[in-house]
Amino acid sequence: STSLVNPADFLGIKNEKGEYYSLTQKDIFNTNLYYNLYPDLQKNIGLNPELLYKHLKEHGLYENRKFSYVFDAEYYYNKYEDLRKNVGNNKNYLLNHFLEAGISEGRQASPVFCVDYYLKKYKDLQQAFGNNKYLALKHFLEFGIREGRQGSQEFNPSKYKKNYSDLSNQYLNNMEYYYLHYIGWGLNEGRKGK
């Protein structure tokens, strides 16, 4: 049984004051991903979510560090010609574009997540969220990764686990680590995501 989130918590839904909830950089930031991918952060900051997020805002985004399962500035930039022409390779502009327009347009900003794919693949999410892409994205971040749901055509965590015994022996059934490995190392090692 899938755990579904309360729709009133997210963008696309108005609160009691009639204001829309907003989705921010912090909402898509993943402390575990950011910490595990960068030894210098492990050594100099440690597993402190607030300091890691502060580092991301002050340095990490501009250093093109990966911090989210749903957004990768380089991937987003390379995937869309209109962004290259109109937004450029400014990481902050790319992130803001994704948060303000890209999600609702169904743009894919990560090799492991495409909101349109995710909604189409899972009927329970369609029933729960309709076509609300923000709720689907939040579900993926909060539940889908841990449940091992496939978030894009490019990456299937169950097949990745099955295909690489070195990973399955280490990560067992912790599905988040298959996502983390693929983003952090697997792509660069030429491992197949599905």
Backbone as a printed PyTorch tensor [residue, N CA C, xyz], in Angstrom:
tensor([[[  0.8400,  -1.1820,   0.0000],
         [  0.0000,   0.0000,   0.0000],
         [  0.8810,   1.2390,   0.0000]],

        [[  0.5620,   2.1580,  -0.8530],
         [  1.3480,   3.3710,  -1.0080],
         [  0.8940,   4.4180,  -0.0080]],

        [[  1.8580,   5.0920,   0.6050],
         [  1.5330,   6.1970,   1.4830],
         [  1.3710,   7.4510,   0.6290]],

        [[  0.2250,   8.0630,   0.6940],
         [ -0.0080,   9.2680,  -0.0790],
         [  0.0280,  10.4750,   0.8390]],

        [[  0.4250,  11.5820,   0.2900],
         [  0.6040,  12.7950,   1.0660],
         [ -0.6790,  13.6050,   1.1070]],

        [[ -0.7470,  14.5130,   2.0250],
         [ -1.8870,  15.4020,   2.1290],
         [ -1.7570,  16.4910,   1.0770]],

        [[ -2.6670,  16.5520,   0.1120],
         [ -2.5440,  17.5270,  -0.9700],
         [ -2.5110,  18.9780,  -0.4990]],

        [[ -3.0460,  19.2620,   0.6650],
         [ -3.0680,  20.6440,   1.1410],
         [ -1.6810,  21.1560,   1.4900]],

        [[ -0.7020,  20.2630,   1.5230],
         [  0.6450,  20.6590,   1.9130],
         [  1.4880,  21.2480,   0.7810]],

        [[  1.0110,  21.2170,  -0.4520],
         [  1.9060,  21.4990,  -1.5580],
         [  1.3650,  22.5100,  -2.5550]],

        [[  2.2860,  22.9330,  -3.4290],
         [  1.9830,  23.8780,  -4.4870],
         [  0.8630,  23.3680,  -5.3740]],

        [[  0.0680,  24.2810,  -5.8840],
         [ -1.0610,  23.9140,  -6.7180],
         [ -2.3380,  23.8420,  -5.9070]],

        [[ -2.2020,  23.8890,  -4.6120],
         [ -3.3350,  23.8420,  -3.6960],
         [ -3.2930,  25.1250,  -2.8650]],

        [[ -4.4470,  25.7600,  -2.7280],
         [ -4.4960,  26.9860,  -1.9330],
         [ -4.6600,  26.6490,  -0.4540]],

        [[ -4.0390,  27.4690,   0.3770],
         [ -4.1970,  27.2940,   1.8120],
         [ -5.4670,  28.0110,   2.2820]],

        [[ -5.6600,  28.0300,   3.5820],
         [ -6.8850,  28.6390,   4.1310],
         [ -6.9920,  30.1400,   3.8490]],

        [[ -5.8870,  30.7900,   3.5400],
         [ -5.8980,  32.2130,   3.2080],
         [ -6.0900,  32.4550,   1.7140]],

        [[ -6.2000,  31.3780,   0.9270],
         [ -6.3690,  31.5170,  -0.5100],
         [ -5.0630,  31.7220,  -1.2560]],

        [[ -3.9340,  31.5190,  -0.5710],
         [ -2.6180,  31.6960,  -1.1920],
         [ -2.1130,  30.3330,  -1.6780]],

        [[ -1.3530,  30.3400,  -2.7730],
         [ -0.7700,  29.0950,  -3.2600],
         [  0.4680,  28.7520,  -2.4550]],

        [[  0.6090,  27.4790,  -2.1810],
         [  1.8520,  27.0120,  -1.5830],
         [  2.9450,  27.1410,  -2.6420]],

        [[  4.1660,  27.2980,  -2.1940],
         [  5.2500,  27.4250,  -3.1590],
         [  6.2290,  26.2710,  -2.9770]],

        [[  6.9140,  25.9620,  -4.0340],
         [  7.9370,  24.9390,  -4.0220],
         [  9.2630,  25.6720,  -4.1430]],

        [[ 10.1780,  25.3960,  -3.2420],
         [ 11.4410,  26.1210,  -3.2020],
         [ 12.6180,  25.1770,  -3.4090]],

        [[ 13.7790,  25.7720,  -3.5190],
         [ 15.0220,  25.0130,  -3.6250],
         [ 15.1540,  24.0770,  -2.4360]],

        [[ 14.7860,  24.5420,  -1.2660],
         [ 14.9190,  23.7160,  -0.0670],
         [ 13.9930,  22.5000,  -0.1140]],

        [[ 12.8360,  22.6440,  -0.7690],
         [ 11.9040,  21.5270,  -0.8810],
         [ 12.4770,  20.3760,  -1.7020]],

        [[ 13.3260,  20.6770,  -2.6750],
         [ 13.8780,  19.6060,  -3.5090],
         [ 15.3020,  19.2230,  -3.0960]],

        [[ 15.8670,  19.9200,  -2.1240],
         [ 17.2040,  19.6200,  -1.6050],
         [ 17.1630,  18.3120,  -0.8230]],

        [[ 18.1410,  17.4390,  -1.0720],
         [ 18.2290,  16.1850,  -0.3380],
         [ 19.5610,  16.1460,   0.4050]],

        [[ 19.4760,  16.2590,   1.7120],
         [ 20.6670,  16.2820,   2.5680],
         [ 21.5140,  15.0340,   2.3690]],

        [[ 20.8790,  13.8750,   2.3390],
         [ 21.5940,  12.6070,   2.2140],
         [ 22.3870,  12.5420,   0.9120]],

        [[ 21.7730,  12.9500,  -0.1750],
         [ 22.4490,  12.9620,  -1.4790],
         [ 23.6450,  13.9120,  -1.4480]],

        [[ 23.4150,  15.1280,  -1.0140],
         [ 24.4650,  16.1530,  -1.0110],
         [ 25.6390,  15.7340,  -0.1260]],

        [[ 25.3340,  15.2040,   1.0230],
         [ 26.3690,  14.7760,   1.9590],
         [ 27.1780,  13.6020,   1.4000]],

        [[ 26.4940,  12.5910,   0.8980],
         [ 27.1730,  11.3670,   0.4690],
         [ 28.0050,  11.5240,  -0.7920]],

        [[ 27.6620,  12.4600,  -1.6490],
         [ 28.3970,  12.6150,  -2.9010],
         [ 29.7100,  13.3780,  -2.7540]],

        [[ 29.8750,  14.1140,  -1.6670],
         [ 31.0210,  15.0220,  -1.5830],
         [ 31.8260,  14.8370,  -0.2870]],

        [[ 32.9650,  14.1510,  -0.3840],
         [ 33.8170,  13.9290,   0.7980],
         [ 34.2510,  15.2170,   1.4950]],

        [[ 34.4490,  16.2970,   0.7320],
         [ 34.8650,  17.5450,   1.3700],
         [ 33.7720,  18.0720,   2.3060]],

        [[ 32.5140,  17.8610,   1.9420],
         [ 31.4160,  18.2840,   2.8240],
         [ 31.3260,  17.3790,   4.0450]],

        [[ 31.5740,  16.0980,   3.8470],
         [ 31.5630,  15.1610,   4.9700],
         [ 32.6210,  15.5660,   5.9980]],

        [[ 33.7920,  15.9350,   5.4960],
         [ 34.9110,  16.2850,   6.3750],
         [ 34.7170,  17.6570,   7.0260]],

        [[ 34.3180,  18.6620,   6.2320],
         [ 34.3040,  20.0440,   6.7210],
         [ 32.9880,  20.4900,   7.3590]],

        [[ 31.8880,  19.8500,   6.9970],
         [ 30.5860,  20.2800,   7.5260],
         [ 29.9350,  19.1900,   8.3580]],

        [[ 30.0570,  17.9520,   7.9180],
         [ 29.3850,  16.8580,   8.6050],
         [ 27.9290,  16.7710,   8.1750]],

        [[ 27.2130,  15.8970,   8.8090],
         [ 25.8160,  15.6640,   8.4470],
         [ 24.9190,  16.6340,   9.2110]],

        [[ 25.0610,  17.9020,   8.8770],
         [ 24.2640,  18.9670,   9.4800],
         [ 23.3890,  19.5700,   8.3770]],

        [[ 22.0940,  19.2480,   8.3660],
         [ 21.2320,  19.6840,   7.2630],
         [ 21.2320,  21.1880,   7.0080]],

        [[ 21.2230,  21.9810,   8.0440],
         [ 21.1750,  23.4390,   7.8570],
         [ 22.4760,  23.9750,   7.2640]],

        [[ 23.6040,  23.4740,   7.7530],
         [ 24.8950,  23.9300,   7.2090],
         [ 25.1130,  23.4240,   5.7870]],

        [[ 24.6520,  22.2120,   5.5030],
         [ 24.7650,  21.6990,   4.1390],
         [ 23.9230,  22.5280,   3.1820]],

        [[ 22.7220,  22.8830,   3.6020],
         [ 21.8670,  23.7050,   2.7400],
         [ 22.4730,  25.0970,   2.5580]],

        [[ 23.0470,  25.6450,   3.6250],
         [ 23.7140,  26.9440,   3.5210],
         [ 24.8690,  26.8590,   2.5220]],

        [[ 25.6320,  25.7790,   2.5730],
         [ 26.7240,  25.5990,   1.6270],
         [ 26.1940,  25.5510,   0.1970]],

        [[ 25.1130,  24.8250,   0.0040],
         [ 24.5260,  24.7430,  -1.3340],
         [ 24.1720,  26.1290,  -1.8580]],

        [[ 23.4960,  26.9190,  -1.0460],
         [ 23.0680,  28.2550,  -1.4780],
         [ 24.2480,  29.1660,  -1.7770]],

        [[ 25.2850,  29.0790,  -0.9550],
         [ 26.4230,  29.9890,  -1.0970],
         [ 27.4630,  29.5070,  -2.1060]],

        [[ 27.5960,  28.1980,  -2.2850],
         [ 28.6670,  27.6760,  -3.1290],
         [ 28.2250,  26.5530,  -4.0710]],

        [[ 27.5140,  25.5930,  -3.5370],
         [ 27.2400,  24.3450,  -4.2430],
         [ 26.5340,  24.4820,  -5.5710]],

        [[ 25.5370,  25.3390,  -5.6260],
         [ 24.8150,  25.5120,  -6.8800],
         [ 25.7380,  26.0490,  -7.9620]],

        [[ 26.5830,  26.9780,  -7.5980],
         [ 27.4920,  27.5930,  -8.5630],
         [ 28.6590,  26.6730,  -8.9350]],

        [[ 28.9400,  25.7030,  -8.0620],
         [ 29.9790,  24.7050,  -8.3310],
         [ 29.4080,  23.5020,  -9.0890]],

        [[ 28.1420,  23.5850,  -9.4330],
         [ 27.4250,  22.5310, -10.1610],
         [ 27.3740,  21.2140,  -9.3890]],

        [[ 27.2320,  21.3160,  -8.0760],
         [ 27.1200,  20.1090,  -7.2540],
         [ 25.6860,  19.5900,  -7.3280]],

        [[ 25.5470,  18.2970,  -7.3150],
         [ 24.2340,  17.6650,  -7.3500],
         [ 23.6430,  17.6950,  -5.9520]],

        [[ 22.3890,  18.0750,  -5.8590],
         [ 21.7530,  18.2180,  -4.5480],
         [ 20.3240,  17.6930,  -4.5090]],

        [[ 19.8290,  17.2290,  -5.6410],
         [ 18.4290,  16.8360,  -5.7120],
         [ 18.2570,  15.6530,  -6.6550]],

        [[ 17.2810,  14.8210,  -6.3470],
         [ 16.9480,  13.7210,  -7.2460],
         [ 16.1050,  14.1980,  -8.4320]],

        [[ 15.5120,  15.3680,  -8.3300],
         [ 14.6210,  15.8360,  -9.4020],
         [ 15.1980,  16.9910, -10.2140]],

        [[ 16.3570,  17.5100,  -9.8260],
         [ 16.9500,  18.6330, -10.5560],
         [ 18.4590,  18.4800, -10.6420]],

        [[ 18.9620,  18.6250, -11.8600],
         [ 20.3930,  18.6610, -12.1440],
         [ 20.5630,  19.7590, -13.1870]],

        [[ 21.2150,  20.8370, -12.8120],
         [ 21.3120,  22.0100, -13.6890],
         [ 21.9310,  21.6690, -15.0410]],

        [[ 22.9820,  20.8940, -15.0450],
         [ 23.6490,  20.5400, -16.2990],
         [ 22.7340,  19.6920, -17.1900]],

        [[ 22.0620,  18.7460, -16.5980],
         [ 21.1330,  17.8970, -17.3460],
         [ 20.0120,  18.7470, -17.9500]],

        [[ 19.4530,  19.6230, -17.1430],
         [ 18.3490,  20.4890, -17.5760],
         [ 18.7920,  21.4070, -18.7180]],

        [[ 19.9480,  21.9910, -18.5640],
         [ 20.4990,  22.8860, -19.5800],
         [ 20.7160,  22.1430, -20.9020]],

        [[ 21.3040,  20.9800, -20.8290],
         [ 21.6170,  20.2190, -22.0460],
         [ 20.3890,  19.6490, -22.7330]],

        [[ 19.3370,  19.4210, -21.9990],
         [ 18.1490,  18.7740, -22.5510],
         [ 17.2810,  19.7320, -23.3730]],

        [[ 17.2840,  21.0210, -23.0680],
         [ 16.3290,  21.9490, -23.6800],
         [ 17.0250,  23.1090, -24.3870]],

        [[ 16.8700,  23.1430, -25.6990],
         [ 17.4820,  24.1950, -26.5160],
         [ 16.9560,  25.5750, -26.1460]],

        [[ 15.6450,  25.6760, -25.8550],
         [ 15.0900,  26.9850, -25.5150],
         [ 15.7070,  27.5520, -24.2380]],

        [[ 16.0620,  26.6860, -23.3020],
         [ 16.7370,  27.1670, -22.0860],
         [ 18.1460,  27.6460, -22.4050]],

        [[ 18.8250,  26.9150, -23.2580],
         [ 20.1850,  27.3370, -23.6330],
         [ 20.1550,  28.7090, -24.2990]],

        [[ 19.1400,  28.9590, -25.1160],
         [ 19.0400,  30.2410, -25.8180],
         [ 18.5380,  31.3680, -24.9170]],

        [[ 17.5470,  31.0780, -24.0990],
         [ 16.8630,  32.1430, -23.3570],
         [ 17.3090,  32.3200, -21.9130]],

        [[ 17.7450,  31.2600, -21.2740],
         [ 18.1170,  31.3390, -19.8610],
         [ 19.6240,  31.2930, -19.6870]],

        [[ 20.2940,  30.5480, -20.5530],
         [ 21.7410,  30.4190, -20.4350],
         [ 22.1190,  29.3810, -19.4030]],

        [[ 23.3900,  29.3190, -19.0850],
         [ 23.8930,  28.3010, -18.1780],
         [ 24.0490,  28.8170, -16.7470]],

        [[ 23.3240,  29.8570, -16.4050],
         [ 23.3280,  30.3610, -15.0400],
         [ 22.5260,  29.3880, -14.1720]],

        [[ 23.2040,  28.7430, -13.2460],
         [ 22.5830,  27.6880, -12.4420],
         [ 21.3740,  28.1780, -11.6530]],

        [[ 21.4620,  29.3750, -11.1300],
         [ 20.3510,  29.9070, -10.3500],
         [ 19.1330,  30.1640, -11.2380]],

        [[ 19.3500,  30.7030, -12.4310],
         [ 18.2450,  30.9190, -13.3680],
         [ 17.6140,  29.6000, -13.7920]],

        [[ 18.4590,  28.6050, -14.0430],
         [ 17.9370,  27.2990, -14.4290],
         [ 17.0780,  26.6980, -13.3140]],

        [[ 17.5500,  26.7950, -12.0900],
         [ 16.7910,  26.2780, -10.9620],
         [ 15.4720,  27.0190, -10.8190]],

        [[ 15.5200,  28.3510, -10.8860],
         [ 14.2890,  29.1330, -10.7690],
         [ 13.3120,  28.8150, -11.9000]],

        [[ 13.8400,  28.6350, -13.1020],
         [ 12.9660,  28.2670, -14.2130],
         [ 12.2740,  26.9410, -13.9360]],

        [[ 13.0420,  25.9750, -13.4610],
         [ 12.4590,  24.6690, -13.1610],
         [ 11.3610,  24.7810, -12.1100]],

        [[ 11.6390,  25.5010, -11.0330],
         [ 10.6630,  25.6190,  -9.9480],
         [  9.4230,  26.4080, -10.3690]],

        [[  9.6260,  27.4510, -11.1480],
         [  8.5130,  28.3350, -11.4990],
         [  7.7440,  27.8970, -12.7380]],

        [[  8.4040,  27.2160, -13.6780],
         [  7.7260,  26.8590, -14.9280],
         [  7.9840,  25.4210, -15.3640]],

        [[  9.1770,  24.9500, -15.1880],
         [  9.5580,  23.6430, -15.7190],
         [  8.7200,  22.4900, -15.2050]],

        [[  8.4180,  22.4930, -13.9190],
         [  7.6200,  21.4040, -13.3520],
         [  6.2410,  21.3870, -14.0010]],

        [[  5.5920,  22.5310, -14.0130],
         [  4.2230,  22.5760, -14.5610],
         [  4.2080,  22.2830, -16.0590]],

        [[  5.3140,  22.5420, -16.7510],
         [  5.4170,  22.2270, -18.1780],
         [  5.7820,  20.7650, -18.4160]],

        [[  6.0600,  20.0450, -17.3480],
         [  6.4190,  18.6370, -17.4660],
         [  7.8350,  18.4080, -17.9450]],

        [[  8.7090,  19.3790, -17.7540],
         [ 10.1000,  19.2300, -18.2030],
         [ 10.8680,  18.3090, -17.2660]],

        [[ 11.7350,  17.5300, -17.8480],
         [ 12.5830,  16.6160, -17.0910],
         [ 13.8930,  17.3210, -16.7770]],

        [[ 14.2540,  17.3500, -15.5010],
         [ 15.4730,  18.0370, -15.0870],
         [ 16.4590,  17.1110, -14.3840]],

        [[ 16.2350,  15.8210, -14.5140],
         [ 17.0940,  14.8350, -13.8780],
         [ 16.9730,  13.5170, -14.6350]],

        [[ 18.0470,  12.7540, -14.6980],
         [ 17.9300,  11.4660, -15.3850],
         [ 17.0360,  10.4640, -14.6610]],

        [[ 16.7530,  10.6900, -13.3890],
         [ 15.9610,   9.7150, -12.6320],
         [ 14.5100,  10.1350, -12.4040]],

        [[ 14.1260,  11.3270, -12.8780],
         [ 12.7430,  11.7510, -12.6430],
         [ 12.2110,  12.6220, -13.7630]],

        [[ 11.0440,  12.2250, -14.2460],
         [ 10.2500,  13.0140, -15.1880],
         [  8.8220,  12.9590, -14.6830]],

        [[  8.2710,  14.0830, -14.2950],
         [  6.9640,  14.1050, -13.6480],
         [  5.8690,  13.5290, -14.5320]],

        [[  5.8970,  13.8000, -15.8280],
         [  4.8700,  13.2520, -16.7160],
         [  4.9630,  11.7260, -16.7760]],

        [[  6.1670,  11.2070, -16.8630],
         [  6.3600,   9.7580, -16.8690],
         [  5.8260,   9.1530, -15.5690]],

        [[  6.1710,   9.7500, -14.4480],
         [  5.7910,   9.2470, -13.1280],
         [  4.2700,   9.1850, -12.9860]],

        [[  3.6010,  10.2350, -13.3990],
         [  2.1350,  10.2430, -13.3100],
         [  1.5030,   9.2120, -14.2380]],

        [[  2.0350,   9.0740, -15.4220],
         [  1.4730,   8.1110, -16.3800],
         [  1.7120,   6.6710, -15.9400]],

        [[  2.8270,   6.4100, -15.3120],
         [  3.1890,   5.0420, -14.9370],
         [  2.3470,   4.5110, -13.7770]],

        [[  1.9430,   5.3720, -12.8740],
         [  1.3010,   4.9120, -11.6430],
         [ -0.1310,   5.4210, -11.5410]],

        [[ -1.0640,   4.4970, -11.7070],
         [ -2.4970,   4.8330, -11.6770],
         [ -2.9250,   5.3380, -10.3030]],

        [[ -2.3210,   4.8110,  -9.2320],
         [ -2.7010,   5.2720,  -7.8940],
         [ -2.3750,   6.7550,  -7.7090]],

        [[ -1.2860,   7.2080,  -8.3260],
         [ -0.9340,   8.6250,  -8.2250],
         [ -1.8930,   9.4810,  -9.0500]],

        [[ -2.2850,   8.9960, -10.2090],
         [ -3.2750,   9.7040, -11.0280],
         [ -4.5780,   9.8560, -10.2480]],

        [[ -4.9860,   8.7980,  -9.5790],
         [ -6.2280,   8.8510,  -8.8090],
         [ -6.1130,   9.8130,  -7.6320]],

        [[ -4.9770,   9.8220,  -6.9970],
         [ -4.7830,  10.6750,  -5.8190],
         [ -4.5660,  12.1400,  -6.1830]],

        [[ -3.8060,  12.4020,  -7.2550],
         [ -3.3620,  13.7580,  -7.5520],
         [ -3.9130,  14.3400,  -8.8500]],

        [[ -4.6030,  13.5240,  -9.6380],
         [ -5.0370,  14.0000, -10.9430],
         [ -3.8060,  14.2890, -11.7780]],

        [[ -3.7670,  15.4820, -12.3420],
         [ -2.6030,  15.8740, -13.1500],
         [ -1.7460,  16.9170, -12.4200]],

        [[ -1.8470,  16.9710, -11.1010],
         [ -1.0740,  17.9400, -10.3350],
         [  0.3800,  17.4750, -10.2550]],

        [[  1.2080,  18.1000, -11.0500],
         [  2.6010,  17.6990, -11.1850],
         [  3.4100,  18.0020,  -9.9310]],

        [[  3.0280,  19.0210,  -9.2090],
         [  3.7490,  19.3580,  -7.9880],
         [  3.5430,  18.2930,  -6.9170]],

        [[  2.3030,  17.8170,  -6.8080],
         [  2.0280,  16.7700,  -5.8280],
         [  2.7360,  15.4740,  -6.2040]],

        [[  2.7890,  15.1710,  -7.4830],
         [  3.5010,  13.9730,  -7.9310],
         [  4.9900,  14.0800,  -7.6240]],

        [[  5.5830,  15.2370,  -7.8560],
         [  6.9930,  15.4530,  -7.5500],
         [  7.2510,  15.2830,  -6.0550]],

        [[  6.4000,  15.8660,  -5.2370],
         [  6.5720,  15.7410,  -3.7880],
         [  6.4220,  14.2860,  -3.3490]],

        [[  5.4730,  13.5890,  -3.9510],
         [  5.3010,  12.1760,  -3.6190],
         [  6.5720,  11.3940,  -3.9400]],

        [[  7.1310,  11.6550,  -5.1000],
         [  8.3640,  10.9580,  -5.4850],
         [  9.4670,  11.1990,  -4.4620]],

        [[  9.6630,  12.4480,  -4.0710],
         [ 10.7260,  12.7830,  -3.1260],
         [ 10.4830,  12.1770,  -1.7480]],

        [[  9.2460,  12.1830,  -1.3090],
         [  8.9550,  11.7420,   0.0570],
         [  8.6800,  10.2480,   0.1780]],

        [[  8.1660,   9.6350,  -0.8820],
         [  7.7870,   8.2290,  -0.7880],
         [  8.3170,   7.3870,  -1.9470]],

        [[  8.2060,   7.8960,  -3.1630],
         [  8.4980,   7.1050,  -4.3490],
         [  9.9080,   6.5590,  -4.4010]],

        [[ 10.8790,   7.3540,  -4.0210],
         [ 12.2770,   6.9010,  -4.0330],
         [ 12.4480,   5.7240,  -3.0820]],

        [[ 11.9870,   5.8870,  -1.8440],
         [ 12.1320,   4.8170,  -0.8510],
         [ 11.3540,   3.5620,  -1.2340]],

        [[ 10.2290,   3.7490,  -1.9340],
         [  9.4310,   2.6060,  -2.3730],
         [ 10.0420,   1.9260,  -3.6040]],

        [[ 11.0400,   2.5680,  -4.2030],
         [ 11.6820,   2.0100,  -5.3830],
         [ 10.8700,   2.2030,  -6.6520]],

        [[ 10.0290,   3.2210,  -6.6730],
         [  9.2420,   3.5050,  -7.8700],
         [ 10.1490,   4.0730,  -8.9570]],

        [[  9.8250,   3.7450, -10.1700],
         [ 10.5820,   4.2410, -11.3150],
         [ 10.0850,   5.6370, -11.6520]],

        [[ 11.0050,   6.6060, -11.6660],
         [ 10.6420,   7.9960, -11.8920],
         [ 10.8900,   8.4910, -13.3040]],

        [[ 11.5590,   7.6910, -14.1300],
         [ 11.8210,   8.0980, -15.5100],
         [ 12.0740,   6.8710, -16.3690]],

        [[ 12.0460,   7.0730, -17.6660],
         [ 12.3650,   5.9720, -18.5840],
         [ 13.8410,   5.6140, -18.5150]],

        [[ 14.6550,   6.5390, -18.0820],
         [ 16.1040,   6.3490, -18.0890],
         [ 16.6350,   5.5180, -16.9270]],

        [[ 15.8560,   5.4280, -15.8530],
         [ 16.3800,   4.7450, -14.6630],
         [ 15.2840,   3.9280, -13.9860]],

        [[ 15.5710,   2.6460, -13.8070],
         [ 14.6870,   1.7470, -13.0790],
         [ 15.4750,   1.1980, -11.9050]],

        [[ 15.1750,   1.6430, -10.6850],
         [ 15.9930,   1.2390,  -9.5370],
         [ 15.9770,  -0.2640,  -9.2720]],

        [[ 14.8680,  -0.9330,  -9.5490],
         [ 14.8020,  -2.3860,  -9.3280],
         [ 15.7250,  -3.1250, -10.2980]],

        [[ 15.7460,  -2.6970, -11.5380],
         [ 16.6390,  -3.3330, -12.5150],
         [ 18.0980,  -2.9910, -12.2220]],

        [[ 18.3370,  -1.7670, -11.7800],
         [ 19.7070,  -1.3620, -11.4190],
         [ 20.2060,  -2.2440, -10.2760]],

        [[ 19.3690,  -2.4490,  -9.3060],
         [ 19.7030,  -3.3150,  -8.1790],
         [ 19.9790,  -4.7360,  -8.6530]],

        [[ 19.1280,  -5.2480,  -9.5210],
         [ 19.2600,  -6.6190, -10.0210],
         [ 20.5100,  -6.7940, -10.8880]],

        [[ 20.8390,  -5.7760, -11.6900],
         [ 21.9490,  -5.8740, -12.6370],
         [ 23.3340,  -5.7420, -11.9990]],

        [[ 23.4040,  -5.1720, -10.8070],
         [ 24.7200,  -4.9060, -10.2140],
         [ 24.8030,  -5.4810,  -8.8020]],

        [[ 25.3400,  -6.6860,  -8.7140],
         [ 25.4220,  -7.3770,  -7.4200],
         [ 26.3440,  -6.6450,  -6.4440]],

        [[ 27.3520,  -5.9230,  -6.9550],
         [ 28.2110,  -5.1680,  -6.0450],
         [ 27.3980,  -4.1320,  -5.2730]],

        [[ 26.3760,  -3.5810,  -5.9250],
         [ 25.5150,  -2.6050,  -5.2530],
         [ 24.4810,  -3.2880,  -4.3680]],

        [[ 23.8470,  -4.3270,  -4.8970],
         [ 22.7950,  -4.9940,  -4.1150],
         [ 23.3590,  -5.6470,  -2.8570]],

        [[ 24.6090,  -6.1120,  -2.9130],
         [ 25.2450,  -6.6720,  -1.7130],
         [ 25.5070,  -5.5980,  -0.6670]],

        [[ 25.7290,  -4.3800,  -1.1270],
         [ 26.0240,  -3.2800,  -0.2100],
         [ 24.7520,  -2.5720,   0.2640]],

        [[ 23.8400,  -2.2830,  -0.6530],
         [ 22.6730,  -1.4570,  -0.3250],
         [ 21.4410,  -2.2620,   0.0760]],

        [[ 21.4400,  -3.5570,  -0.2150],
         [ 20.3090,  -4.4300,   0.0960],
         [ 19.0130,  -3.8440,  -0.4520]],

        [[ 18.0640,  -3.5430,   0.4200],
         [ 16.7690,  -3.0200,  -0.0330],
         [ 16.5940,  -1.5280,   0.2280]],

        [[ 17.6800,  -0.8220,   0.4890],
         [ 17.5900,   0.6240,   0.6720],
         [ 17.5790,   1.2780,  -0.7140]],

        [[ 16.3720,   1.4480,  -1.2550],
         [ 16.2160,   1.8720,  -2.6410],
         [ 16.7870,   3.2560,  -2.9130]],

        [[ 16.8080,   4.1290,  -1.9140],
         [ 17.3570,   5.4660,  -2.1420],
         [ 18.8170,   5.4000,  -2.5860]],

        [[ 19.5580,   4.4430,  -2.0620],
         [ 20.9740,   4.3820,  -2.3950],
         [ 21.2430,   3.9710,  -3.8350]],

        [[ 20.2950,   3.2790,  -4.4470],
         [ 20.4590,   2.9610,  -5.8730],
         [ 20.3090,   4.2370,  -6.7020]],

        [[ 19.3630,   5.0890,  -6.3160],
         [ 19.2340,   6.4010,  -6.9640],
         [ 20.5020,   7.2210,  -6.7450]],

        [[ 20.9510,   7.2560,  -5.5060],
         [ 22.1360,   8.0440,  -5.1530],
         [ 23.3490,   7.5480,  -5.9440]],

        [[ 23.5410,   6.2470,  -5.9940],
         [ 24.6970,   5.7120,  -6.7050],
         [ 24.6420,   6.0570,  -8.1840]],

        [[ 23.4870,   5.8970,  -8.7860],
         [ 23.3660,   6.1620, -10.2220],
         [ 23.6880,   7.6160, -10.5400]],

        [[ 23.1370,   8.5310,  -9.7620],
         [ 23.3900,   9.9610,  -9.9860],
         [ 24.8440,  10.3110,  -9.6880]],

        [[ 25.3620,   9.7870,  -8.5950],
         [ 26.7060,  10.1640,  -8.1620],
         [ 27.8380,   9.4860,  -8.9030]],

        [[ 27.6520,   8.2120,  -9.2640],
         [ 28.7640,   7.4710,  -9.8550],
         [ 28.3600,   6.6370, -11.0720]],

        [[ 27.2070,   6.0270, -11.0130],
         [ 26.8060,   5.0740, -12.0380],
         [ 26.7920,   5.6340, -13.4540]],

        [[ 26.2420,   6.8160, -13.6100],
         [ 26.2240,   7.4430, -14.9370],
         [ 27.6390,   7.6090, -15.4800]],

        [[ 28.5230,   8.1420, -14.6480],
         [ 29.9130,   8.3780, -15.0850],
         [ 30.6800,   7.0770, -15.3090]],

        [[ 30.2840,   6.0080, -14.6290],
         [ 30.9360,   4.7140, -14.8120],
         [ 30.3910,   3.9700, -16.0240]],

        [[ 29.3480,   4.5300, -16.6420],
         [ 28.7380,   3.8820, -17.8060],
         [ 27.7920,   2.7550, -17.4560]],

        [[ 27.3330,   2.7210, -16.2110],
         [ 26.3820,   1.6820, -15.8200],
         [ 25.0230,   1.9830, -16.4370]],

        [[ 24.3350,   0.9310, -16.8060],
         [ 23.0110,   1.0810, -17.4100],
         [ 21.9760,   1.2900, -16.3250]],

        [[ 21.1190,   2.2750, -16.5470],
         [ 20.1080,   2.6290, -15.5510],
         [ 18.8590,   1.7810, -15.6060]],

        [[ 18.7610,   0.9320, -16.6180],
         [ 17.5710,   0.0750, -16.6930],
         [ 17.8630,  -1.2480, -17.3550]]])
